[in-house]
Amino acid sequence: GAVVSQHPSWVICKSGTSVKIECRSLDFQATTMFWYRQFPKQSLMLMATSNEGSKATYEQGVEKDKFLINHASLTLSTLTVTSAHPEDSSFYICSAREVTDTQYFGPGTRLTVL
Amino acid sequence: AQSVTQPDIHITVSEGASLELRCNYSYGATPYLFWYVQSPGQGLQLLLKYFSGDTLVQGIKGFEAEFKRSQSSFNLRKPSVHWSDAAEYFCAVGARGTGFQKLVFGTGTRLLVSP
């Protein structure tokens, strides 16, 4: 139980295009999902907290117009990187919080912007 | 605000030897505590968690951790390491009653297992 999926697992795009990443909780409902960014050999940096049916809460320094988050249902949150640039290349990981307050993580999405 | 320190960036352990990964946290009350493991290019897998009760917590893959309030520590242990345990280990602390249950992660400890 408590499985979280992400799609795609990796994506390569051209500079200036937008990329959408999906995060799904497969066997539980998640009123709250989180989006993290991880640079090589570093820890996870929380980007935003996503609540179903409401606007996401962004961490300080994260551009909300750059990283659009939508939490349309209790099992799906999406992160859209708009007008991506090479500096947006990173490993993006989502997590979903289930009823016991435990966060379960997706397998991550590797984004490369050329 | 809560914070987490993992003082060891790298640890090398011989296969079959015991392991202890250190984690110290800072938080004004009893926190939620977690250990996650990450293999290269993968997401994080929950090893174990502490919310309340017995301070010695058993997790998956033979791991255990002990919450010591007096030392603000939550060290991860395994009696006999296997080569497949080589990975990055993250300790995380969550604040109680924050609603969103944000986690703050330590910087991670990379475990290398030698033959």
Short mmCIF file of C-alpha atoms in Angstrom, two decimals:
data_model
loop_
_atom_site.label_atom_id
_atom_site.label_comp_id
_atom_site.label_asym_id
_atom_site.label_seq_id
_atom_site.Cartn_x
_atom_site.Cartn_y
_atom_site.Cartn_z
CA GLY A 1 0.00 0.00 0.00
CA ALA A 2 0.79 3.73 -0.03
CA VAL A 3 2.18 3.89 -3.54
CA VAL A 4 2.87 7.14 -5.33
CA SER A 5 3.61 7.31 -9.02
CA GLN A 6 5.08 10.04 -11.16
CA HIS A 7 4.93 10.53 -14.87
CA PRO A 8 7.04 10.92 -16.85
CA SER A 9 10.10 9.43 -15.19
CA TRP A 10 12.33 11.52 -17.40
CA VAL A 11 11.81 14.26 -19.95
CA ILE A 12 14.03 16.24 -22.26
CA CYS A 13 12.71 19.49 -23.69
CA LYS A 14 13.87 22.55 -25.52
CA SER A 15 14.38 25.84 -23.78
CA GLY A 16 11.20 27.91 -23.71
CA THR A 17 8.78 25.02 -23.71
CA SER A 18 6.56 23.95 -20.83
CA VAL A 19 6.64 20.57 -19.17
CA LYS A 20 3.95 18.93 -17.05
CA ILE A 21 4.73 16.34 -14.40
CA GLU A 22 1.99 14.24 -12.83
CA CYS A 23 1.96 12.84 -9.32
CA ARG A 24 -0.63 10.25 -8.37
CA SER A 25 -1.41 8.46 -5.14
CA LEU A 26 -2.44 5.02 -6.37
CA ASP A 27 -4.05 3.39 -3.37
CA PHE A 28 -4.93 6.18 -1.00
CA GLN A 29 -6.41 9.64 -1.06
CA ALA A 30 -4.09 12.51 -0.41
CA THR A 31 -5.50 15.85 0.56
CA THR A 32 -1.96 17.19 0.64
CA MET A 33 0.84 16.62 -1.81
CA PHE A 34 4.28 18.13 -1.84
CA TRP A 35 6.73 18.98 -4.59
CA TYR A 36 10.46 18.83 -4.02
CA ARG A 37 13.48 19.59 -6.11
CA GLN A 38 16.75 17.77 -5.69
CA PHE A 39 20.07 18.83 -7.12
CA PRO A 40 22.79 16.23 -7.69
CA LYS A 41 24.14 14.82 -4.47
CA GLN A 42 22.07 17.19 -2.40
CA SER A 43 19.07 16.94 -0.15
CA LEU A 44 15.49 17.64 -1.07
CA MET A 45 14.27 21.18 -1.23
CA LEU A 46 10.57 21.70 -0.67
CA MET A 47 9.12 23.82 -3.45
CA ALA A 48 5.46 23.90 -2.61
CA THR A 49 2.61 22.31 -0.74
CA SER A 50 -0.43 21.38 -2.74
CA ASN A 51 -3.88 21.00 -1.23
CA GLU A 52 -6.77 19.52 -3.11
CA GLY A 53 -9.15 22.18 -4.32
CA SER A 54 -7.12 25.15 -3.23
CA LYS A 55 -4.10 27.15 -4.28
CA ALA A 56 -0.67 25.78 -3.61
CA THR A 57 1.56 27.28 -0.96
CA TYR A 58 5.01 28.06 -2.27
CA GLU A 59 8.21 28.18 -0.31
CA GLN A 60 10.20 31.35 -0.18
CA GLY A 61 12.19 31.91 -3.34
CA VAL A 62 10.11 29.60 -5.53
CA GLU A 63 8.45 31.40 -8.43
CA LYS A 64 4.78 30.45 -8.47
CA ASP A 65 4.35 31.68 -12.04
CA LYS A 66 7.24 29.51 -13.11
CA PHE A 67 6.17 26.37 -11.32
CA LEU A 68 2.42 25.97 -11.66
CA ILE A 69 0.83 23.45 -9.35
CA ASN A 70 -2.65 22.04 -9.66
CA HIS A 71 -4.23 19.57 -7.25
CA ALA A 72 -7.37 18.69 -9.11
CA SER A 73 -8.38 15.60 -7.18
CA LEU A 74 -7.53 13.63 -4.07
CA THR A 75 -5.20 11.43 -6.07
CA LEU A 76 -3.61 13.76 -8.60
CA SER A 77 -1.34 16.78 -8.44
CA THR A 78 0.51 18.26 -11.37
CA LEU A 79 3.57 20.46 -11.60
CA THR A 80 4.05 22.47 -14.78
CA VAL A 81 7.40 24.05 -15.40
CA THR A 82 6.61 26.97 -17.68
CA SER A 83 9.04 28.38 -20.21
CA ALA A 84 11.70 26.00 -19.03
CA HIS A 85 15.36 27.00 -19.14
CA PRO A 86 18.52 24.95 -18.61
CA GLU A 87 18.75 26.08 -14.99
CA ASP A 88 15.41 24.34 -14.37
CA SER A 89 17.04 21.01 -15.14
CA SER A 90 16.77 18.95 -12.01
CA PHE A 91 15.21 15.94 -10.33
CA TYR A 92 11.67 16.67 -9.23
CA ILE A 93 10.05 14.47 -6.60
CA CYS A 94 6.52 14.56 -5.30
CA SER A 95 5.12 13.11 -2.13
CA ALA A 96 1.63 12.50 -0.86
CA ARG A 97 0.54 12.60 2.73
CA GLU A 98 -1.80 9.91 3.82
CA VAL A 99 -4.10 9.86 6.79
CA THR A 100 -1.44 8.86 9.33
CA ASP A 101 0.60 11.97 8.47
CA THR A 102 3.25 9.93 6.72
CA GLN A 103 4.55 11.18 3.40
CA TYR A 104 5.11 8.65 0.63
CA PHE A 105 7.31 9.63 -2.25
CA GLY A 106 7.10 9.14 -5.96
CA PRO A 107 10.03 7.78 -7.97
CA GLY A 108 10.96 11.21 -9.27
CA THR A 109 11.15 12.89 -12.66
CA ARG A 110 14.43 13.84 -14.27
CA LEU A 111 14.01 17.04 -16.29
CA THR A 112 16.66 18.09 -18.76
CA VAL A 113 16.23 21.38 -20.58
CA LEU A 114 18.40 21.87 -23.64
CA ALA B 1 11.36 25.98 13.08
CA GLN B 2 12.66 22.45 13.01
CA SER B 3 16.04 21.42 11.62
CA VAL B 4 17.94 18.19 11.07
CA THR B 5 21.65 17.45 11.15
CA GLN B 6 23.24 14.38 9.66
CA PRO B 7 26.89 14.83 10.58
CA ASP B 8 28.26 12.08 8.36
CA ILE B 9 28.32 12.81 4.64
CA HIS B 10 29.78 9.41 3.73
CA ILE B 11 30.11 6.18 5.64
CA THR B 12 31.79 3.01 4.44
CA VAL B 13 30.91 -0.27 6.09
CA SER B 14 32.04 -3.77 5.33
CA GLU B 15 29.37 -6.18 4.27
CA GLY B 16 28.11 -8.04 7.30
CA ALA B 17 29.23 -5.36 9.74
CA SER B 18 26.87 -3.30 11.85
CA LEU B 19 25.76 0.18 10.87
CA GLU B 20 24.73 3.30 12.72
CA LEU B 21 23.76 6.51 10.93
CA ARG B 22 23.44 9.58 13.07
CA CYS B 23 20.63 12.09 13.07
CA ASN B 24 20.12 15.03 15.39
CA TYR B 25 17.13 17.28 15.26
CA SER B 26 16.07 20.59 16.63
CA TYR B 27 12.45 21.13 17.54
CA GLY B 28 10.63 22.60 20.51
CA ALA B 29 8.41 19.62 21.18
CA THR B 30 8.32 15.95 20.31
CA PRO B 31 8.50 15.79 16.55
CA TYR B 32 7.53 13.28 13.96
CA LEU B 33 10.75 11.56 12.86
CA PHE B 34 11.44 9.61 9.70
CA TRP B 35 14.20 7.79 7.92
CA TYR B 36 14.07 7.46 4.15
CA VAL B 37 16.41 5.70 1.75
CA GLN B 38 17.12 6.75 -1.81
CA SER B 39 18.84 4.66 -4.45
CA PRO B 40 20.49 6.50 -7.36
CA GLY B 41 17.95 8.10 -9.67
CA GLN B 42 15.05 6.93 -7.56
CA GLY B 43 12.53 8.46 -5.22
CA LEU B 44 12.57 8.02 -1.46
CA GLN B 45 11.43 4.90 0.31
CA LEU B 46 10.23 5.08 3.89
CA LEU B 47 12.30 2.90 6.20
CA LEU B 48 10.63 3.73 9.49
CA LYS B 49 8.98 6.47 11.47
CA TYR B 50 8.46 7.59 15.03
CA PHE B 51 5.37 9.39 16.17
CA SER B 52 4.96 8.34 19.81
CA GLY B 53 5.18 5.36 22.13
CA ASP B 54 8.05 2.91 22.15
CA THR B 55 11.24 4.82 21.44
CA LEU B 56 12.81 1.90 19.60
CA VAL B 57 11.22 1.66 16.20
CA GLN B 58 11.48 -1.26 13.83
CA GLY B 59 11.41 -0.67 10.11
CA ILE B 60 11.74 -2.50 6.85
CA LYS B 61 14.84 -4.29 5.58
CA GLY B 62 16.06 -5.01 9.12
CA PHE B 63 16.55 -1.38 10.10
CA GLU B 64 15.70 0.10 13.47
CA ALA B 65 16.01 3.54 15.02
CA GLU B 66 15.93 4.82 18.55
CA PHE B 67 14.44 8.13 19.60
CA LYS B 68 16.41 9.71 22.42
CA ARG B 69 14.74 12.84 23.62
CA SER B 70 17.58 13.82 25.95
CA GLN B 71 20.02 13.79 23.05
CA SER B 72 17.60 15.05 20.38
CA SER B 73 18.69 12.11 18.30
CA PHE B 74 17.10 9.49 16.09
CA ASN B 75 19.95 7.26 14.95
CA LEU B 76 19.40 4.52 12.41
CA ARG B 77 20.93 1.09 12.98
CA LYS B 78 21.25 -2.23 11.27
CA PRO B 79 23.07 -5.20 12.79
CA SER B 80 24.40 -6.64 9.53
CA VAL B 81 24.73 -4.63 6.35
CA HIS B 82 24.13 -6.12 2.93
CA TRP B 83 25.63 -4.82 -0.31
CA SER B 84 22.14 -3.83 -1.44
CA ASP B 85 21.95 -1.34 1.42
CA ALA B 86 24.35 0.98 -0.38
CA ALA B 87 22.30 4.13 -0.96
CA GLU B 88 21.65 7.63 0.36
CA TYR B 89 19.86 7.86 3.69
CA PHE B 90 17.86 10.87 4.76
CA CYS B 91 16.58 11.69 8.21
CA ALA B 92 13.57 14.00 8.31
CA VAL B 93 11.59 15.78 10.98
CA GLY B 94 8.02 16.94 10.79
CA ALA B 95 6.32 19.41 13.06
CA ARG B 96 3.20 18.26 14.84
CA GLY B 97 -0.05 20.03 14.33
CA THR B 98 1.02 22.14 11.41
CA GLY B 99 -1.71 20.83 9.18
CA PHE B 100 0.45 20.62 6.13
CA GLN B 101 2.96 18.37 7.87
CA LYS B 102 6.01 19.80 6.19
CA LEU B 103 9.13 17.72 6.42
CA VAL B 104 12.60 19.11 6.88
CA PHE B 105 15.33 16.85 5.61
CA GLY B 106 18.89 16.42 6.66
CA THR B 107 21.61 16.63 4.05
CA GLY B 108 21.81 12.87 3.78
CA THR B 109 24.44 10.22 4.45
CA ARG B 110 25.79 8.17 1.61
CA LEU B 111 26.42 4.57 2.64
CA LEU B 112 29.06 2.62 0.80
CA VAL B 113 29.34 -1.10 1.41
CA SER B 114 32.69 -2.77 0.86
CA PRO B 115 33.05 -6.48 0.15
#
